[in-house]
mmCIF file of C-alpha atoms in Angstrom:
data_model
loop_
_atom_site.group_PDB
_atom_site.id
_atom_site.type_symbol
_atom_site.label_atom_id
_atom_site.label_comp_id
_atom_site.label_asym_id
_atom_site.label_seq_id
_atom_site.Cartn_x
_atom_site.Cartn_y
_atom_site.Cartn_z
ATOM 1 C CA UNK A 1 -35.488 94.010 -19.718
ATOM 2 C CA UNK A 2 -32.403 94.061 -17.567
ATOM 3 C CA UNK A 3 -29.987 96.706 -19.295
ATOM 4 C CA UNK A 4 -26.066 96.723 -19.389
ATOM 5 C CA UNK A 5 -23.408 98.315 -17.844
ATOM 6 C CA UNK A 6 -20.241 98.310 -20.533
ATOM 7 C CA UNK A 7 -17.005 99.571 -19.485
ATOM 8 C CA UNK A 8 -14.435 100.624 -22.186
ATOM 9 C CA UNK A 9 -10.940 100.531 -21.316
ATOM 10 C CA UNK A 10 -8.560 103.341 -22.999
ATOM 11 C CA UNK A 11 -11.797 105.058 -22.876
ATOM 12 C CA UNK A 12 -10.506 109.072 -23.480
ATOM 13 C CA UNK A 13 -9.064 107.337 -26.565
ATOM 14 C CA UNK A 14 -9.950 107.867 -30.338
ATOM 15 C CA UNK A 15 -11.471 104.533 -31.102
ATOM 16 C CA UNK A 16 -13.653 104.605 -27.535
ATOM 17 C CA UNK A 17 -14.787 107.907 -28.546
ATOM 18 C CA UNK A 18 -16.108 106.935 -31.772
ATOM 19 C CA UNK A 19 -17.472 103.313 -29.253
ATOM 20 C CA UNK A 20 -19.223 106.166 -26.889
ATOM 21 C CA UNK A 21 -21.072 108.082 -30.116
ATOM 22 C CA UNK A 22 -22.130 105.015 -31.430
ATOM 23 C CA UNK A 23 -23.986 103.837 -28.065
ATOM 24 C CA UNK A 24 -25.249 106.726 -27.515
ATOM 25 C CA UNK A 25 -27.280 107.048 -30.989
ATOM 26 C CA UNK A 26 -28.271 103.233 -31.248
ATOM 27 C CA UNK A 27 -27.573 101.213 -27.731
ATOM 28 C CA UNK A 28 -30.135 103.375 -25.044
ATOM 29 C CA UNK A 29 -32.483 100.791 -25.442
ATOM 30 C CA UNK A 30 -29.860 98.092 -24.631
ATOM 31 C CA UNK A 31 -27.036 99.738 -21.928
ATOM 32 C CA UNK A 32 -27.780 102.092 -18.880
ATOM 33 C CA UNK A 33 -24.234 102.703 -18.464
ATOM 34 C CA UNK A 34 -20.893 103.388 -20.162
ATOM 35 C CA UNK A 35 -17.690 103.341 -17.693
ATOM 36 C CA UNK A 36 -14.645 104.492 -19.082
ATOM 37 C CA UNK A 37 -10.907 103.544 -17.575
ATOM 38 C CA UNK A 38 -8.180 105.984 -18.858
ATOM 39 C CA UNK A 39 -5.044 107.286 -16.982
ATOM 40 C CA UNK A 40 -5.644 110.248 -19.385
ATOM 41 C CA UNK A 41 -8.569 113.090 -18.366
ATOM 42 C CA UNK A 42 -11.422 112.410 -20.622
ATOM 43 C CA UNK A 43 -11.801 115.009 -23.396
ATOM 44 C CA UNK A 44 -14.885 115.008 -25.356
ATOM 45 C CA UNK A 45 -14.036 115.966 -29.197
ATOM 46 C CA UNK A 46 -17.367 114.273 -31.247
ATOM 47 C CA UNK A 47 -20.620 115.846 -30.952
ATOM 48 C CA UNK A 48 -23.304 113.121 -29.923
ATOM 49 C CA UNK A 49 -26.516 112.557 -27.823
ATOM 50 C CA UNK A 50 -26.983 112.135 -24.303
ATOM 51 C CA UNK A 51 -28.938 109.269 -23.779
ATOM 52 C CA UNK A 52 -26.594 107.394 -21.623
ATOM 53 C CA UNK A 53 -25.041 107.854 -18.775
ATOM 54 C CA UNK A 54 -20.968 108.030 -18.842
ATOM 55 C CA UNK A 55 -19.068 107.897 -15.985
ATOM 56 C CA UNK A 56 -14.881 108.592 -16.361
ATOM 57 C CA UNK A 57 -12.969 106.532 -13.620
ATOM 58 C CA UNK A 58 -9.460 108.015 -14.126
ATOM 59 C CA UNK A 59 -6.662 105.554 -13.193
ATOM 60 C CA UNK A 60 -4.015 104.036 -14.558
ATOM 61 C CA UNK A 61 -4.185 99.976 -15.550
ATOM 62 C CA UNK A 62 -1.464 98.982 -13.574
ATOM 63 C CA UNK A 63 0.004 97.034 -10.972
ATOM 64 C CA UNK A 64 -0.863 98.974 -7.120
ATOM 65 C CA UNK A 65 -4.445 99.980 -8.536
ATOM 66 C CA UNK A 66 -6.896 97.288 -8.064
ATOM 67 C CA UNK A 67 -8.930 98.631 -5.674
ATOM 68 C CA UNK A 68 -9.808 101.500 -7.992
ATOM 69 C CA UNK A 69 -10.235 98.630 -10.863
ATOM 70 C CA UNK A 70 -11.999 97.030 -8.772
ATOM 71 C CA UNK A 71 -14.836 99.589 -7.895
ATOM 72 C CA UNK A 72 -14.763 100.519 -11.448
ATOM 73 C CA UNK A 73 -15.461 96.829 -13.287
ATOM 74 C CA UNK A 74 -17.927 96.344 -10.404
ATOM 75 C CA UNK A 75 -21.279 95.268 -12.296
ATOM 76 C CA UNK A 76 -20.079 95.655 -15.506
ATOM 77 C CA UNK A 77 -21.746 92.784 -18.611
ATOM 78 C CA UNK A 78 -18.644 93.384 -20.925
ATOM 79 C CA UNK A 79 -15.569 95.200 -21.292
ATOM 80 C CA UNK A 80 -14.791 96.691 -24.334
ATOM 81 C CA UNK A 81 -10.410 96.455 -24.239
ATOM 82 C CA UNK A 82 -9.154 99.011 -26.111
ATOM 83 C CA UNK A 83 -5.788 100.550 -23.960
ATOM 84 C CA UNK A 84 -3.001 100.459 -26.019
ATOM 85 C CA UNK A 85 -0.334 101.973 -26.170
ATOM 86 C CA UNK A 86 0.002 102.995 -30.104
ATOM 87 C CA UNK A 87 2.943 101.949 -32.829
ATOM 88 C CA UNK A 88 5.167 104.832 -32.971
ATOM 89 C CA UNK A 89 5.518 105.753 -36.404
ATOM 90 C CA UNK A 90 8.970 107.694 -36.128
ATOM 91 C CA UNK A 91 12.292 107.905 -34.315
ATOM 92 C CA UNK A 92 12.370 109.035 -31.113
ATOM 93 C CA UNK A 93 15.865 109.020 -29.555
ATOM 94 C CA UNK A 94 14.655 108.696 -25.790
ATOM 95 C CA UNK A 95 12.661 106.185 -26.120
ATOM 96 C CA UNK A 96 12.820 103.153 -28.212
ATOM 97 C CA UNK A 97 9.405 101.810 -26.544
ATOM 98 C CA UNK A 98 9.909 98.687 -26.203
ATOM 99 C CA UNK A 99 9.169 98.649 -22.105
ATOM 100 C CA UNK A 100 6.142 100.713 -23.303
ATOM 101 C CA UNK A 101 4.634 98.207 -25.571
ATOM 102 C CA UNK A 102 5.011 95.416 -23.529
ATOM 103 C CA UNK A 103 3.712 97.573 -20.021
ATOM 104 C CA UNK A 104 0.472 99.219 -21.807
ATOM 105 C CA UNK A 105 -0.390 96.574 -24.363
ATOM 106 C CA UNK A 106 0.168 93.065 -22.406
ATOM 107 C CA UNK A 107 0.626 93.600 -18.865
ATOM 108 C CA UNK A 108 -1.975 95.876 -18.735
ATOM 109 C CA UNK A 109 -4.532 93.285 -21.063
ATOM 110 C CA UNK A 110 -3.345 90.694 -18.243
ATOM 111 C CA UNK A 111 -4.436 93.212 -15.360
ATOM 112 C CA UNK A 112 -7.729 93.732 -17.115
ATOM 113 C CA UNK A 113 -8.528 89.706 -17.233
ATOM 114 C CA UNK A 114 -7.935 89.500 -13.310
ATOM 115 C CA UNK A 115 -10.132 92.736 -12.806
ATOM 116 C CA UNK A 116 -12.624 90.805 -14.385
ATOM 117 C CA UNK A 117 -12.466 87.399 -12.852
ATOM 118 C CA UNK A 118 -12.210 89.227 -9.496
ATOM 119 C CA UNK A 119 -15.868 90.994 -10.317
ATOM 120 C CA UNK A 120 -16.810 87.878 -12.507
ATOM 121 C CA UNK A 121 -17.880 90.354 -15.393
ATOM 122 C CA UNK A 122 -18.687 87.610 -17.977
ATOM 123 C CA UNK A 123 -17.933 89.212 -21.410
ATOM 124 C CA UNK A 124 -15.295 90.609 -22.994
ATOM 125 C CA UNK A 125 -14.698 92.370 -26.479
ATOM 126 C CA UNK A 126 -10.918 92.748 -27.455
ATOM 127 C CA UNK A 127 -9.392 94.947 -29.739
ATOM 128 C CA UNK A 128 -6.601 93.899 -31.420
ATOM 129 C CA UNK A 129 -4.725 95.113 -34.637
ATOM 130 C CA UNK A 130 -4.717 93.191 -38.049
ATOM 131 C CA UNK A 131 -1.178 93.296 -38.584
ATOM 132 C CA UNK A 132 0.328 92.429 -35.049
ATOM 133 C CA UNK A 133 1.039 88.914 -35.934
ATOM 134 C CA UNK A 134 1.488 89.452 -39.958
ATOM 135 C CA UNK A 135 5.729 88.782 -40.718
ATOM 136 C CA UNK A 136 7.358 91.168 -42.999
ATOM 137 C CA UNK A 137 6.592 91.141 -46.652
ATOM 138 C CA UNK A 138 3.216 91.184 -48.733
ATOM 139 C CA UNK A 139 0.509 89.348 -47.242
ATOM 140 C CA UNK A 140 -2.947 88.983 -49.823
ATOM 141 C CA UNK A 141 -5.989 87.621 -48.830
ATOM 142 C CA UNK A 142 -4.948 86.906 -45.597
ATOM 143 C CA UNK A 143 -7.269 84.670 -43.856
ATOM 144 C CA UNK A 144 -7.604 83.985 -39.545
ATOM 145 C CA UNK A 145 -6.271 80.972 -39.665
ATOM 146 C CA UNK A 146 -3.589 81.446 -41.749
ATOM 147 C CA UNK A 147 -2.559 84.147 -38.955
ATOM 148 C CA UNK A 148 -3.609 82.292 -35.353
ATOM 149 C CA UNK A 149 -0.491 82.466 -33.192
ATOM 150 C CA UNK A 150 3.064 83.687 -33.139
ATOM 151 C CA UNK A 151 5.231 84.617 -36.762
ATOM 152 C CA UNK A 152 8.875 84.366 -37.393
ATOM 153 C CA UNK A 153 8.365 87.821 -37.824
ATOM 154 C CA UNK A 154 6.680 91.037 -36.997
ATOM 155 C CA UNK A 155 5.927 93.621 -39.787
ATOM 156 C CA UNK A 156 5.443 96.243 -36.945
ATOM 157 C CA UNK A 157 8.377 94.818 -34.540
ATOM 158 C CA UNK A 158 7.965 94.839 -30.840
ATOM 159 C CA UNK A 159 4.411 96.864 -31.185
ATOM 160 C CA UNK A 160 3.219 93.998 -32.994
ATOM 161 C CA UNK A 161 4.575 90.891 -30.722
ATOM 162 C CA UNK A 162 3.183 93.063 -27.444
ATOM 163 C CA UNK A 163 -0.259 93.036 -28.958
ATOM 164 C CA UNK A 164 -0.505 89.683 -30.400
ATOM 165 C CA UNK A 165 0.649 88.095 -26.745
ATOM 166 C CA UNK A 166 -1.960 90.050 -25.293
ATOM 167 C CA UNK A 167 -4.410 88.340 -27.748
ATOM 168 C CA UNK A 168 -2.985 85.192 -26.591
ATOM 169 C CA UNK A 169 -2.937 85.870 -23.343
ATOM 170 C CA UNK A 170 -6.769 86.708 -23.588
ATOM 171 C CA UNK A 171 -7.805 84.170 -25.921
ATOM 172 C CA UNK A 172 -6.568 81.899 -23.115
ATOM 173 C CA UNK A 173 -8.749 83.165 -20.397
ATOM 174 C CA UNK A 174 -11.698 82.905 -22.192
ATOM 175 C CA UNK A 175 -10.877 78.860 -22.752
ATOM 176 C CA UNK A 176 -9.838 78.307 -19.332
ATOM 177 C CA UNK A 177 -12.129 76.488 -17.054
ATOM 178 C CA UNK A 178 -12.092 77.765 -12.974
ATOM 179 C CA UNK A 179 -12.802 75.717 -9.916
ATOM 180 C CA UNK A 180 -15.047 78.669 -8.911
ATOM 181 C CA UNK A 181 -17.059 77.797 -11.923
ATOM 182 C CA UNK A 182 -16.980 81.474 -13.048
ATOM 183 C CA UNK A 183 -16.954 81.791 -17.404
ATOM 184 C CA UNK A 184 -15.045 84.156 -19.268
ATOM 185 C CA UNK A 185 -16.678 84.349 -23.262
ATOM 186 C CA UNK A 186 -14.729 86.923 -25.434
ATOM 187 C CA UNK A 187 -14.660 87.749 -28.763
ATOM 188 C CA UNK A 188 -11.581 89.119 -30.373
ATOM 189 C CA UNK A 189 -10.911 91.777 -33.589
ATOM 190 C CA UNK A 190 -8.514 92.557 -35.969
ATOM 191 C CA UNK A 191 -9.358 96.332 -37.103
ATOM 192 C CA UNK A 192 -6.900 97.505 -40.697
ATOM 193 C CA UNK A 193 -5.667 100.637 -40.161
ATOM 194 C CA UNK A 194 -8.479 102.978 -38.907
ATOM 195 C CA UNK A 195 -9.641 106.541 -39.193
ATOM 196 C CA UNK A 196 -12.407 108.730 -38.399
ATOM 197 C CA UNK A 197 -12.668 112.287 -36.832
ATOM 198 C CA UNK A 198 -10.736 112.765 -34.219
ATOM 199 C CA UNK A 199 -6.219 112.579 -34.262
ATOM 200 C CA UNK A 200 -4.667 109.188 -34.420
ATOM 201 C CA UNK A 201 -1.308 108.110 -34.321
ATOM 202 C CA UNK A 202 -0.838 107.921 -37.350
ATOM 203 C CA UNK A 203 -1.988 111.183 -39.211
ATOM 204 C CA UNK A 204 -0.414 113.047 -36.012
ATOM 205 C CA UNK A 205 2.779 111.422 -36.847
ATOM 206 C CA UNK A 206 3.043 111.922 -40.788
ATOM 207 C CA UNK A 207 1.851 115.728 -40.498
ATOM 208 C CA UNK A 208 4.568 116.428 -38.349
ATOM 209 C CA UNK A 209 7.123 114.792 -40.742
ATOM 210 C CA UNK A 210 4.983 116.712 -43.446
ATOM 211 C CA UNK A 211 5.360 120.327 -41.650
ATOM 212 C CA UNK A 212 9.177 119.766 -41.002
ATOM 213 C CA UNK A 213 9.656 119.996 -45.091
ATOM 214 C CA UNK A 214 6.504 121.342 -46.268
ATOM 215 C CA UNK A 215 6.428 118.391 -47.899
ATOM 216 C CA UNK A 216 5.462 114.582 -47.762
ATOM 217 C CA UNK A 217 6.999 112.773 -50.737
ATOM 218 C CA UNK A 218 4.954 111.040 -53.424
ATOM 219 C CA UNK A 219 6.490 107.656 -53.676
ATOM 220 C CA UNK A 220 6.514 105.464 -56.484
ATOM 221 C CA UNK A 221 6.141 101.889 -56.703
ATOM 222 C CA UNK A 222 3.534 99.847 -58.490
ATOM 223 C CA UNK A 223 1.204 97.397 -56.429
ATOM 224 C CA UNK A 224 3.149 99.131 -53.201
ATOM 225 C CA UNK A 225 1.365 100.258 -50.363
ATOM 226 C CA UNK A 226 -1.963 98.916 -50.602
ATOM 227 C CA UNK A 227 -3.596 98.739 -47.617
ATOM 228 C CA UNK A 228 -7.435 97.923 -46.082
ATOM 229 C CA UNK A 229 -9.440 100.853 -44.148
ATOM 230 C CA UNK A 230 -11.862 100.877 -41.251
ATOM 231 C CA UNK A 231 -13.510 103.767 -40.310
ATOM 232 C CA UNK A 232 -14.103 104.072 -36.724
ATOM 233 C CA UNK A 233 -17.713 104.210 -36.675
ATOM 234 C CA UNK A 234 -18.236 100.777 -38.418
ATOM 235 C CA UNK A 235 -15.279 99.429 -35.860
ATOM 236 C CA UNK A 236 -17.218 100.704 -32.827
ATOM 237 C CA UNK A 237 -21.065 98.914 -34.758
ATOM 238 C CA UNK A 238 -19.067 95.792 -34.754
ATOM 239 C CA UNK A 239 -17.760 95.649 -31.458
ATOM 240 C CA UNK A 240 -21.117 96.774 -30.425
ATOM 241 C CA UNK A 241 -22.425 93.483 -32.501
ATOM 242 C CA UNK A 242 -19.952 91.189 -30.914
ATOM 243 C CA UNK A 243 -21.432 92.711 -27.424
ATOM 244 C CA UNK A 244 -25.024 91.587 -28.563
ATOM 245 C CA UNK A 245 -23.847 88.436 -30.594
ATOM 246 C CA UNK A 246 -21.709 87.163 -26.692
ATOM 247 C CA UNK A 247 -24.823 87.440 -25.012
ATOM 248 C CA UNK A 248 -27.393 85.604 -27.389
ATOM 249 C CA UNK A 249 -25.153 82.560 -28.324
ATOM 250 C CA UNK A 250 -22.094 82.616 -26.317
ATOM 251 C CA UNK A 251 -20.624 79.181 -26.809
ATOM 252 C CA UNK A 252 -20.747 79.609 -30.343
ATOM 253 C CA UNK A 253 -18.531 83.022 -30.952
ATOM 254 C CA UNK A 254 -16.093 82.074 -27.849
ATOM 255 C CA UNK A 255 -12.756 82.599 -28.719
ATOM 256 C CA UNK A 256 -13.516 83.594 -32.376
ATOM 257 C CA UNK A 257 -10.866 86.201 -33.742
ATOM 258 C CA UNK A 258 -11.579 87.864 -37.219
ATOM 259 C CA UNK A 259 -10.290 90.825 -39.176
ATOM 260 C CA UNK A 260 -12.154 93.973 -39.672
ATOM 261 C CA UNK A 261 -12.790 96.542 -42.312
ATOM 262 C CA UNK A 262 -14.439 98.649 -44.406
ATOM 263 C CA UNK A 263 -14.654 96.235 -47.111
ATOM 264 C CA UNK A 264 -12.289 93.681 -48.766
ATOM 265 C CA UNK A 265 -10.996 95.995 -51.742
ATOM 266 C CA UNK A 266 -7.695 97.556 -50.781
ATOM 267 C CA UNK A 267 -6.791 101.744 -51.071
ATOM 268 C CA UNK A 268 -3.376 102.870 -52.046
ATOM 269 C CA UNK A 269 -1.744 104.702 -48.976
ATOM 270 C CA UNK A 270 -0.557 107.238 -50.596
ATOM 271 C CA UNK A 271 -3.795 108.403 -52.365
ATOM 272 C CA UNK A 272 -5.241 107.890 -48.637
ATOM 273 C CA UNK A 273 -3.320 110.054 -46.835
ATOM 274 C CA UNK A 274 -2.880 113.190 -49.545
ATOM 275 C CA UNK A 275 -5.683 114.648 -48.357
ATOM 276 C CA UNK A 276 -4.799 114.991 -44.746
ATOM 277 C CA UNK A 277 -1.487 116.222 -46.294
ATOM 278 C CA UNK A 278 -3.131 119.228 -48.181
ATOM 279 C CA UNK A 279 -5.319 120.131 -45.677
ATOM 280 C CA UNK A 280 -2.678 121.078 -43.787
ATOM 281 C CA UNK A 281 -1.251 123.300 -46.735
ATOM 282 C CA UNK A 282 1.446 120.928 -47.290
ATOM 283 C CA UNK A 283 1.800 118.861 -50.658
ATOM 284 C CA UNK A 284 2.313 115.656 -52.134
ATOM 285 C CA UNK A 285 4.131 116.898 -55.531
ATOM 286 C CA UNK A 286 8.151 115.972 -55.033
ATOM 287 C CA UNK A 287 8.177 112.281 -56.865
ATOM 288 C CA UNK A 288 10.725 109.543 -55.578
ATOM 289 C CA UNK A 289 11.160 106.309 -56.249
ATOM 290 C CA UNK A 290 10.590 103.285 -53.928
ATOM 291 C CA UNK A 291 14.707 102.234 -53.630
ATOM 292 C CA UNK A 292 15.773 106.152 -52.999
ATOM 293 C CA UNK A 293 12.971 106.024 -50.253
ATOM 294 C CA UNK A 294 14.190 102.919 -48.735
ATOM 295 C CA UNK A 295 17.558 104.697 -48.731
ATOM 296 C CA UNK A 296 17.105 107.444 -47.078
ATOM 297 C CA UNK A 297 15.098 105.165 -44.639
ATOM 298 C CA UNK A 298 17.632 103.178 -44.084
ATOM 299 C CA UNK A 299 20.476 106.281 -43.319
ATOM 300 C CA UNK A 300 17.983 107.473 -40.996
ATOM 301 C CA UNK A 301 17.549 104.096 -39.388
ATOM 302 C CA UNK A 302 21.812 103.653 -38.934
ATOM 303 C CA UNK A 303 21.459 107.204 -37.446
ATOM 304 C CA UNK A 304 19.035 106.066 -34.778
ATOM 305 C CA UNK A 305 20.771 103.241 -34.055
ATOM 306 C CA UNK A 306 24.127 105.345 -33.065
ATOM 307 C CA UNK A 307 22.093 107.904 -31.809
ATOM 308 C CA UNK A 308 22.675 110.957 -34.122
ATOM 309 C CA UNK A 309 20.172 113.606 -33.761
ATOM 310 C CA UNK A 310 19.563 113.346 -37.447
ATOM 311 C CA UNK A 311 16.884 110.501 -37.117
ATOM 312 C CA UNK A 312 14.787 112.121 -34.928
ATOM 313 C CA UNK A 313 11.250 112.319 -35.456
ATOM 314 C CA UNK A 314 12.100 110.946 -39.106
ATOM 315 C CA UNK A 315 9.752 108.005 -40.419
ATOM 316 C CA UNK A 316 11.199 104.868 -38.912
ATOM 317 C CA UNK A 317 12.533 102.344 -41.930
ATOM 318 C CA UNK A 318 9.744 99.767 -39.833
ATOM 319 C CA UNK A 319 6.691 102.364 -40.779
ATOM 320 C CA UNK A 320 7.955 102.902 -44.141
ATOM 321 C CA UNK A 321 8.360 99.689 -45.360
ATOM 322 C CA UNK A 322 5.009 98.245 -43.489
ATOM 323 C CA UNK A 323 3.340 102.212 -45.136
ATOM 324 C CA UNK A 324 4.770 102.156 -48.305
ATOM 325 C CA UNK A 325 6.549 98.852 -49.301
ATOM 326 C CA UNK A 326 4.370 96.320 -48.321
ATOM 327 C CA UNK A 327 0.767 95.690 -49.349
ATOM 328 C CA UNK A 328 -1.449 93.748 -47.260
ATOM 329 C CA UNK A 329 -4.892 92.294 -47.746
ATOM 330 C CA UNK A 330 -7.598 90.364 -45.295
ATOM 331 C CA UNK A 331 -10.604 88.218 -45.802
ATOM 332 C CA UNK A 332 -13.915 89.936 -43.904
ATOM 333 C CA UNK A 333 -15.218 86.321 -44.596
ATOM 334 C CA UNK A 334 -15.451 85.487 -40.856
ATOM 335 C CA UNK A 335 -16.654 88.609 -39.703
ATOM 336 C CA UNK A 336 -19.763 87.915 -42.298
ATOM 337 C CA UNK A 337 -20.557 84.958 -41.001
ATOM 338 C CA UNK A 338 -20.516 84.801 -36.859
ATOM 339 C CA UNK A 339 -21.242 88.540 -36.396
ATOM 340 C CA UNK A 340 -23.593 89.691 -40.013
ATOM 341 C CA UNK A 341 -22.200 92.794 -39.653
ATOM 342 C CA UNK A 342 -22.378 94.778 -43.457
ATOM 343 C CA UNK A 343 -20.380 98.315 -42.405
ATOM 344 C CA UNK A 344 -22.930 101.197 -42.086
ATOM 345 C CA UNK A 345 -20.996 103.863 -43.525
ATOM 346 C CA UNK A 346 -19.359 104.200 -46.375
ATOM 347 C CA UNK A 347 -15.891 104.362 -46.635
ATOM 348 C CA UNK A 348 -15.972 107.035 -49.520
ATOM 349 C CA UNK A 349 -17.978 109.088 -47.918
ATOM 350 C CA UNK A 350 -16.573 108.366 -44.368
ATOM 351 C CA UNK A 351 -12.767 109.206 -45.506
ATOM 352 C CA UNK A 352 -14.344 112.473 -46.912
ATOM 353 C CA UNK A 353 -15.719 113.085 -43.586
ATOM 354 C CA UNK A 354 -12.836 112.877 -41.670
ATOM 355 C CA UNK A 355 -11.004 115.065 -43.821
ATOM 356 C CA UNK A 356 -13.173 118.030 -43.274
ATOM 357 C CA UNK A 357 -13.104 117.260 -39.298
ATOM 358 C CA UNK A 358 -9.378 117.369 -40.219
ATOM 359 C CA UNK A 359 -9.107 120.777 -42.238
ATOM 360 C CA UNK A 360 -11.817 122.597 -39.531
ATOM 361 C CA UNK A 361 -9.497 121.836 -37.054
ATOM 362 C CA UNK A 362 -6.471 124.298 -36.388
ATOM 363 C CA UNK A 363 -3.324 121.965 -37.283
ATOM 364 C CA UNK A 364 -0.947 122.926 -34.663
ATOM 365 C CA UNK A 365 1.909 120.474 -33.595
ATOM 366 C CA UNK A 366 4.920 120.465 -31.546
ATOM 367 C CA UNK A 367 8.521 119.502 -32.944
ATOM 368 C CA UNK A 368 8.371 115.977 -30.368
ATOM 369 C CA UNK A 369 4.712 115.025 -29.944
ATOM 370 C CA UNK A 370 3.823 112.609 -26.957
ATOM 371 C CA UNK A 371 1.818 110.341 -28.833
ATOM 372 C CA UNK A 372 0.375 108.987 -25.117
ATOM 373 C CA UNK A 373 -2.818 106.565 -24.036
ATOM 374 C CA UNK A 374 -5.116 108.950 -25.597
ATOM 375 C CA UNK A 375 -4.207 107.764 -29.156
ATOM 376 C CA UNK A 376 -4.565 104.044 -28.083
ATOM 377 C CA UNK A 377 -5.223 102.449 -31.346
ATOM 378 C CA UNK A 378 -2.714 102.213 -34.691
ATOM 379 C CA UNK A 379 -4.305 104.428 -37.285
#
């Protein structure tokens, strides 16, 4: 049996990490070779097996590069896209990343689909987010279809329409027929917000508001904040399925996008992200209610906007509302049927998991973090 060579774009990242540790424990048998493509230096931080060989091609995904793309997607079966660059959770008075989102998250998913044509590498798995193309408010039960193209609006702003035009751009490709006769077949998911060992964006960004006050507070609000998980390991077992499921029935699972998660019932954010809090000897005990919350959200926002030191590195009034306000809900429905993946951890035991990674690790973080490609996946 012929074995694959994957490449995994963003691939010092937390989500290829977690990609990496789960082909090395259940994929020898099916891939020779894991590529990774990362303008950051490749820092292993999960303990796994061996059993397949990894090779780190560091370069940036950008315009000026494509002869190192090039010699990098070279015999590669599928490409695993996850480069992103992340939604910033807070205020950040340099940079209101706008140029950013659009540069690392569609440009570079466009520069990715002609590496690929030029090396005809026939499959592709994309990672997207769940909420890139949800508009602002509650969404319950949210099906695919109900969610296929462009909003009126964007719960997570110019993060969200960057990502869902890359989506586009790539479901697209896949569709397009070439005089050269060359085929394109990619599946495309929607991961809720995901954790696992290892930093993400967004625990990076709420214990550094948590240090500044020794404090995160505990807000109120009933039927606010409820939110879907997906623990990185089960992410990284379905993209590995969609892999397996491209190559045995193609024409079928072309094109197919579909949310994923740990399963359908949704967690309250706060209760989530307490524990992260008190591991880093900071608590959750100073109650406020939902409309002071917004408030001070909102002075913090005007401050941004005229540029008054005061906002910086506070929780954006976007991330609030979408954390804390808003309560969102998807249907795995899809994912049952085209890929029969059932997740392979659980998400009790998984979150538990991930907090003691968390608490074993020394907690040290600046003032301004660079939250940079490494963290190239919301969560």
């Amino acid at each position: 049996m012929v074995l694959d060579t994957i490449l995994i774009t963003g691939g010092s990242g937390f989500v290829a990490q977690h990609l990496i540790r789960y082909l090395q424990e259940n994929a020898s048998h099916k891939v020779k070779e894991i590529r990774c493509v990362d303008r950051q230096k490749f820092t292993k931080f999960l303990d796994y097996p061996n059993n397949i060989a990894v090779k780190h091609f560091t370069v940036d995904l950008k315009k000026g590069c494509e002869k190192e793309l090039s010699a990098a997607f070279s015999g590669v079966s599928t490409v695993f896209h996850c480069a992103r660059k992340a939604f910033e959770y807070l205020h950040n008075l340099e940079n209101d990343f706008h140029d950013e989102y659009f540069r690392d998250n569609l440009a570079t998913t466009e520069l990715v689909l002609e590496a690929m044509e030029r090396q005809k590498v026939p499959y592709l798995v994309f990672l997207g987010d769940a909420y890139a193309n949800i508009p602002v408010g509650d969404n319950y039960g949210v099906s695919e279809e109900a969610h296929a193209g462009i909003p009126k609006s964007y719960v997570l702003g110019d993060y969200g329409e960057s990502v869902i035009r890359a989506e586009l751009a790539a479901r697209r490709a896949v569709k397009e027929e070439r005089e050269d006769g060359y085929e394109l077949k990619g599946i495309f998911l929607r991961p809720t917000l995901v954790y696992g060992e290892g930093h993400t964006s967004l625990t990076k960004a709420l214990i550094v508001l948590c240090k500044q006050y020794k404090n995160l507070p505990n807000i109120d609000g009933f039927n606010r904040g409820l939110h879907q998980f997906i623990y990185a390991g089960n992410l990284a077992g379905m993209m590995f399925a969609a892999m397996l499921q491209l190559q045995k029935n193609p024409k079928k699972c072309n094109g197919e996008y579909m949310y994923c998660m740990d399963s359908p019932g949704c967690v309250d954010f706060k209760n989530f992200i307490r524990p992260y809090v008190e591991a880093s000897n900071c608590q959750m005990n100073n109650d406020v209610k939902y409309l002071q919350a917004f408030l001070i959200s909102f002075y913090h926002e005007i401050c941004y906007r005229i540029g008054s030191k005061q906002s910086e590195q506070q929780l954006s009034l976007l991330a609030m509302r979408f954390l804390f306000g808003w309560s969102i809900g998807f249907s795995n429905r899809k994912l049952r049927l085209l890929l029969a993946y059932f997740s392979e951890y659980d998400q009790v035991e998984s979150m538990k998991k991930t907090v003691d990674w968390f608490a074993k690790r020394d907690q040290v973080f600046v003032e301004k973090p660079r939250l940079t490609g490494a963290d190239r996946i919301q969560g």
